[in-house]
Amino acid sequence: MRWLFSCTFVFLYSTRQQITHMELTDQQRERLKALEELVKLGINPFPPEEFEVNVTAKDILDNYERDKLSYKNISIAGRLMNRRIMGSASFAELQDGTGRIQIYLKRDEICPGEDKTLYNRVFKHLMDIGDFIGVKGYVFTTQTGETTVHVKSLSLLSKSLRPLPVVKTDSEGKTHDEFRDVELRYRQRYVDLAVNEGVRDVFMKRTRIINSIREFLNGKGYLEVETPVLQPLYGGARARPFKTHHNTLDMPLYLRIANELYLKRLIVGGFEGVYEFAKDFRNEGMDRFHNPEFTQMELYVAFKDYLWMMNLVEEMVEKVALDIHGTTQVKYGDNILDFCRPWKRYTMYEAIKKYAGLDIEGTDEDQLEKYCRQLSIKTDKSMGRGAMIDEIFSTTCEPNLVQPVFITDYPVEMSPLAKKHRSKPGLVERFEAICNAKEICNAFSELNDPIDQRQRFEEQLKLHDRGDEEAMVPDEDFIRALEYGMPPAAGLGAGIDRLVMIMTNSPSIQDVIFFPQMKPERK
RNA sequence: GACCUGGUAGCUCAGUCGGUAGAGCACAACCCUUUUAAGGUUGGGGUCCUGGGUUCAAAUCCCAGCCAGGUCACCA
């Protein structure tokens, strides 16, 4: 109780300090003055009472014309976004969670008696753009044909003390003074969401995409699970981790870079289909395709292989496109991407033959190094066959892969958790789905042979000792689990952020993550 | 990490050859009863990212730094 009291006291004290000592802009001072005057008039600028809402902006705009009788007695709340005051009558715009609707206020209707303060003083001078208000009244259509709420009573629900950018759209649909500065938009996403039309829609689509995938997987009978974010050993991907420390246990912990090894332990335990939408963390560079924390959906299904998983991925992503866009064709930048099944499938060797004109099947390291030189790809001694093939693929093929495509059968060195190919030595049973030149999924027939797995980990350890910080560290408990026996299984990792980028035509990963990572503001 | 570009009013942006800092929206005051990027009149508002330097004089030129975006590298 005492600490609560002192916290509250410190909070109030520091708030007052800030308000009195912080340098305020003229517009902030105006709003504080308005707030004081409201209090003097007996109006609480932050009232606690519920304001009962019985309709949304979208509901009115969608249905009023068809069903005018239902909109005689409405109550709606939202943010005041624009005002056009014409003496004793005014138009304004109210924005709620569903959209914007025009409201109409007449002095003598909201102030039927002698006292015109509510209109003349409160509405015209003490309320500002950004304030939350509640109105009651009825819906009508103006002379120019705009569906509008005729206000009979008006109340202030929450005062806004900072000026919101005013974004306007003209009759041709052109946006003026859009809140555009990306740094401000990402740092103050609340403002971005409040004033920029379309931003909210991107994030609503993000949730719908995740729901669509979840629905699909639940429909197949797979179980959504949760596995540790804090891991004593990081594994399941090639990446540098974030390291942290547990005080009581006095031991290092890592934020997960993947959850693969935990989900496979669950397959060992007898679950036959498990998935998780996982926040993963990778301590690497950032650009418009990489945020240090990102969302990956991983799925493991017993008794299946990577060929089966390819069909599932096609079905799943096609469903997402249909759920979000109603068609398999999705506009991204200058391209129309078509997710209609079946997608093209190339082995990695076929892709390199097609796009680089090189036949690398059966080539030795010297020959590959020569090819790399031809393509001006830098090589070093740590690079084996696999690494060079991977490099050749990413420089010559990937940029050309715009339409969704599966690339299959990767070199074994790059895939320490994938099962060796049933018929092609040196390769593993793995595929990536690539779209718009970026990987969106990665999957394999999971390696379930504990002896082979131990050897792969040992190979990785050698790479690690040579200075490869991304090489995987051996996980003895995982091997122990495999030794008890894991059924054959197909596994998948799907980059949710990148899928959302594509489905929402967003050029940067920061556009699909509410609060992308940023350096602190200097103050 | 390297290179390129940018940072000016609350927002969006101009700012010429180095010579007292500009516009639109927003804000304040006034007018206006169906407007809609409402309109009209008047007015206020600036650490020109920060710190140095050159100069009689710097938003502007030079150097260093901070933040952001882009390209590359690293990385899936």
XYZ file of C-alpha atoms in Angstrom, chain A residues 10-281:
272
model
C 5.986 10.478 -7.773
C 3.907 10.081 -10.904
C 1.772 13.129 -10.163
C 4.766 15.112 -9.096
C 6.753 14.321 -12.221
C 3.757 14.979 -14.463
C 3.324 18.404 -12.933
C 7.048 19.048 -13.310
C 6.822 18.125 -16.951
C 3.821 20.278 -17.625
C 5.223 23.309 -15.875
C 8.836 23.006 -16.933
C 8.749 21.326 -20.292
C 8.783 23.730 -23.168
C 5.375 23.609 -24.737
C 4.388 24.701 -28.187
C 1.742 27.389 -28.585
C -0.799 24.768 -29.605
C -0.129 22.636 -26.524
C -0.547 25.686 -24.318
C -3.852 26.484 -26.024
C -5.123 22.998 -25.289
C -4.064 23.151 -21.656
C -5.887 26.480 -21.349
C -8.976 24.900 -22.880
C -8.718 22.024 -20.414
C -8.612 24.445 -17.481
C -11.611 26.348 -18.775
C -13.551 23.103 -19.208
C -12.857 22.224 -15.586
C -14.079 25.671 -14.532
C -17.281 25.091 -16.489
C -17.758 21.861 -14.515
C -16.929 19.583 -17.457
C -14.598 16.694 -16.646
C -12.142 16.468 -19.572
C -11.541 12.786 -18.736
C -14.887 11.495 -17.455
C -14.989 7.972 -16.009
C -18.560 7.033 -16.999
C -19.340 4.568 -19.763
C -20.643 6.195 -22.916
C -23.098 3.744 -24.396
C -22.565 3.304 -28.124
C -25.207 1.605 -30.255
C -23.807 1.985 -33.779
C -20.542 2.341 -35.706
C -19.576 4.667 -38.535
C -19.301 1.749 -40.936
C -22.684 0.394 -39.930
C -24.334 3.750 -40.687
C -22.519 4.247 -43.992
C -23.235 0.685 -45.139
C -26.862 0.372 -44.078
C -28.583 3.726 -43.564
C -29.818 4.112 -47.136
C -31.498 0.694 -47.048
C -32.885 0.873 -43.552
C -33.500 4.470 -42.516
C -35.861 3.606 -39.667
C -33.128 1.938 -37.628
C -31.030 5.090 -37.407
C -33.447 7.460 -35.662
C -31.914 7.169 -32.231
C -28.235 6.542 -32.425
C -25.303 6.985 -30.099
C -21.768 6.971 -31.436
C -18.315 7.814 -30.073
C -14.967 8.554 -31.619
C -12.232 11.039 -32.320
C -13.032 14.492 -33.675
C -10.975 14.693 -36.879
C -12.120 17.817 -38.677
C -14.439 20.781 -38.144
C -16.166 23.170 -40.507
C -17.807 25.840 -38.393
C -20.330 28.149 -40.055
C -21.631 30.425 -37.367
C -24.404 28.743 -35.483
C -24.159 25.464 -37.389
C -21.198 23.183 -38.005
C -20.085 20.068 -39.749
C -17.420 17.882 -38.246
C -15.950 14.440 -38.786
C -16.024 11.668 -36.222
C -13.675 8.716 -36.534
C -14.342 5.490 -34.686
C -12.743 2.059 -34.952
C -14.556 1.357 -38.197
C -14.155 4.578 -40.151
C -15.196 8.202 -40.417
C -18.607 9.770 -40.518
C -19.716 13.371 -40.864
C -21.729 14.899 -38.043
C -23.881 18.040 -38.141
C -24.411 20.316 -35.145
C -26.850 23.200 -34.811
C -26.469 25.632 -31.939
C -30.120 25.799 -30.970
C -30.543 22.034 -31.070
C -27.676 21.108 -28.807
C -28.480 24.162 -26.640
C -32.295 24.332 -26.581
C -32.432 26.788 -23.634
C -31.027 30.255 -23.069
C -27.519 29.032 -22.280
C -25.568 28.549 -25.503
C -22.251 27.781 -23.785
C -22.074 24.167 -24.962
C -22.031 25.265 -28.578
C -20.517 28.732 -28.501
C -17.773 28.011 -26.043
C -17.304 24.260 -25.560
C -17.736 22.996 -29.107
C -16.344 25.979 -30.982
C -13.410 26.828 -28.724
C -12.657 24.253 -26.077
C -12.882 21.119 -28.162
C -10.074 20.344 -30.577
C -9.225 17.974 -33.371
C -8.145 14.758 -31.665
C -10.603 14.953 -28.767
C -12.798 11.925 -28.170
C -16.459 12.862 -28.144
C -19.768 11.056 -27.925
C -22.873 12.171 -29.795
C -26.507 11.154 -29.813
C -28.948 11.983 -32.573
C -30.319 10.686 -35.848
C -28.953 10.022 -39.313
C -29.899 12.071 -42.371
C -28.560 12.858 -45.832
C -27.258 16.333 -46.651
C -28.101 18.290 -49.793
C -24.846 17.127 -51.312
C -25.805 13.541 -50.556
C -23.527 12.724 -47.647
C -24.798 10.443 -44.912
C -24.479 12.481 -41.735
C -25.340 12.255 -38.053
C -27.605 15.098 -36.902
C -26.430 15.730 -33.354
C -28.904 16.364 -30.565
C -26.521 15.926 -27.687
C -22.774 16.222 -27.474
C -20.341 15.177 -24.761
C -16.601 15.289 -24.306
C -15.143 11.845 -23.555
C -11.416 12.607 -23.516
C -9.365 15.725 -24.168
C -6.397 15.625 -26.527
C -3.459 17.782 -25.448
C -1.297 17.511 -28.550
C -2.215 18.618 -32.064
C -2.736 15.672 -34.397
C -1.501 16.045 -37.987
C -4.506 16.912 -40.133
C -4.616 14.723 -43.225
C -7.197 15.678 -45.834
C -8.550 13.895 -48.859
C -10.041 15.911 -51.706
C -12.970 15.135 -53.985
C -10.662 13.313 -56.414
C -9.488 11.055 -53.611
C -6.064 12.697 -53.473
C -4.485 12.860 -50.034
C -3.057 16.153 -48.826
C -0.549 16.675 -46.022
C -0.287 12.942 -45.364
C 1.636 12.132 -42.177
C 4.577 10.819 -44.126
C 7.846 10.973 -42.170
C 8.577 7.257 -41.660
C 10.646 7.870 -38.570
C 7.753 9.677 -36.881
C 5.250 7.142 -38.191
C 7.139 4.182 -36.696
C 8.087 5.883 -33.438
C 4.575 7.248 -32.900
C 2.545 4.461 -34.466
C -0.494 5.634 -32.487
C -0.488 8.824 -34.548
C 0.122 6.911 -37.764
C -2.865 4.676 -37.014
C -5.054 7.601 -36.010
C -4.495 9.809 -39.035
C -3.310 7.716 -41.974
C -6.072 5.886 -43.740
C -4.991 2.365 -44.644
C -2.474 1.749 -41.871
C -5.074 0.213 -39.613
C -6.199 -1.943 -42.535
C -2.707 -3.416 -42.993
C -2.647 -4.538 -39.368
C -6.188 -5.861 -39.482
C -5.134 -7.927 -42.500
C -2.135 -9.165 -40.542
C -4.453 -10.570 -37.903
C -6.781 -12.023 -40.533
C -3.838 -13.761 -42.219
C -2.779 -15.330 -38.926
C -6.365 -16.341 -38.201
C -6.665 -17.832 -41.674
C -3.564 -19.980 -41.172
C -4.653 -21.006 -37.683
C -8.081 -21.980 -38.981
C -6.473 -24.010 -41.761
C -4.145 -25.883 -39.401
C -6.809 -26.466 -36.758
C -9.056 -27.785 -39.518
C -6.427 -30.404 -40.282
C -6.433 -31.427 -36.622
C -3.016 -30.025 -35.655
C -2.417 -28.770 -32.145
C -1.299 -25.207 -31.427
C 1.345 -25.288 -28.681
C 3.734 -23.008 -26.821
C 7.435 -23.676 -26.287
C 10.156 -21.704 -24.498
C 11.301 -18.324 -25.680
C 14.129 -18.364 -23.116
C 16.392 -21.242 -24.025
C 19.602 -22.462 -22.395
C 20.847 -23.501 -25.839
C 19.749 -21.775 -29.000
C 19.146 -23.982 -31.986
C 17.024 -24.768 -34.997
C 18.485 -22.157 -37.325
C 21.728 -20.551 -38.382
C 21.806 -17.188 -36.653
C 23.414 -15.208 -33.875
C 21.253 -15.015 -30.748
C 20.460 -12.415 -28.101
C 21.979 -13.462 -24.802
C 20.494 -12.727 -21.416
C 20.975 -13.850 -17.847
C 18.740 -15.434 -15.246
C 19.573 -14.018 -11.818
C 18.288 -16.761 -9.516
C 19.619 -19.613 -11.604
C 22.730 -17.540 -12.302
C 23.008 -18.871 -15.805
C 23.005 -17.500 -19.342
C 19.841 -17.840 -21.394
C 19.240 -17.106 -25.041
C 16.178 -15.690 -26.742
C 15.090 -18.306 -29.213
C 16.189 -18.053 -32.838
C 13.736 -20.865 -33.718
C 11.540 -23.355 -31.921
C 12.227 -26.309 -34.203
C 14.036 -28.503 -31.673
C 11.284 -28.113 -29.071
C 8.478 -28.887 -31.500
C 10.303 -32.025 -32.626
C 10.612 -33.116 -28.998
C 6.807 -32.944 -28.913
C 6.651 -35.201 -31.977
C 8.893 -37.632 -30.064
C 6.386 -37.401 -27.207
C 3.588 -38.606 -29.435
C 1.811 -35.541 -30.792
C 1.354 -36.118 -34.508
C 0.851 -32.545 -35.646
C 1.973 -29.463 -33.715
C 2.448 -25.838 -34.663
C 3.335 -22.538 -33.026
C 3.278 -18.911 -34.073
C 6.622 -17.987 -32.579
C 8.329 -14.694 -31.958
C 11.954 -15.422 -32.855
C 14.931 -13.166 -32.170
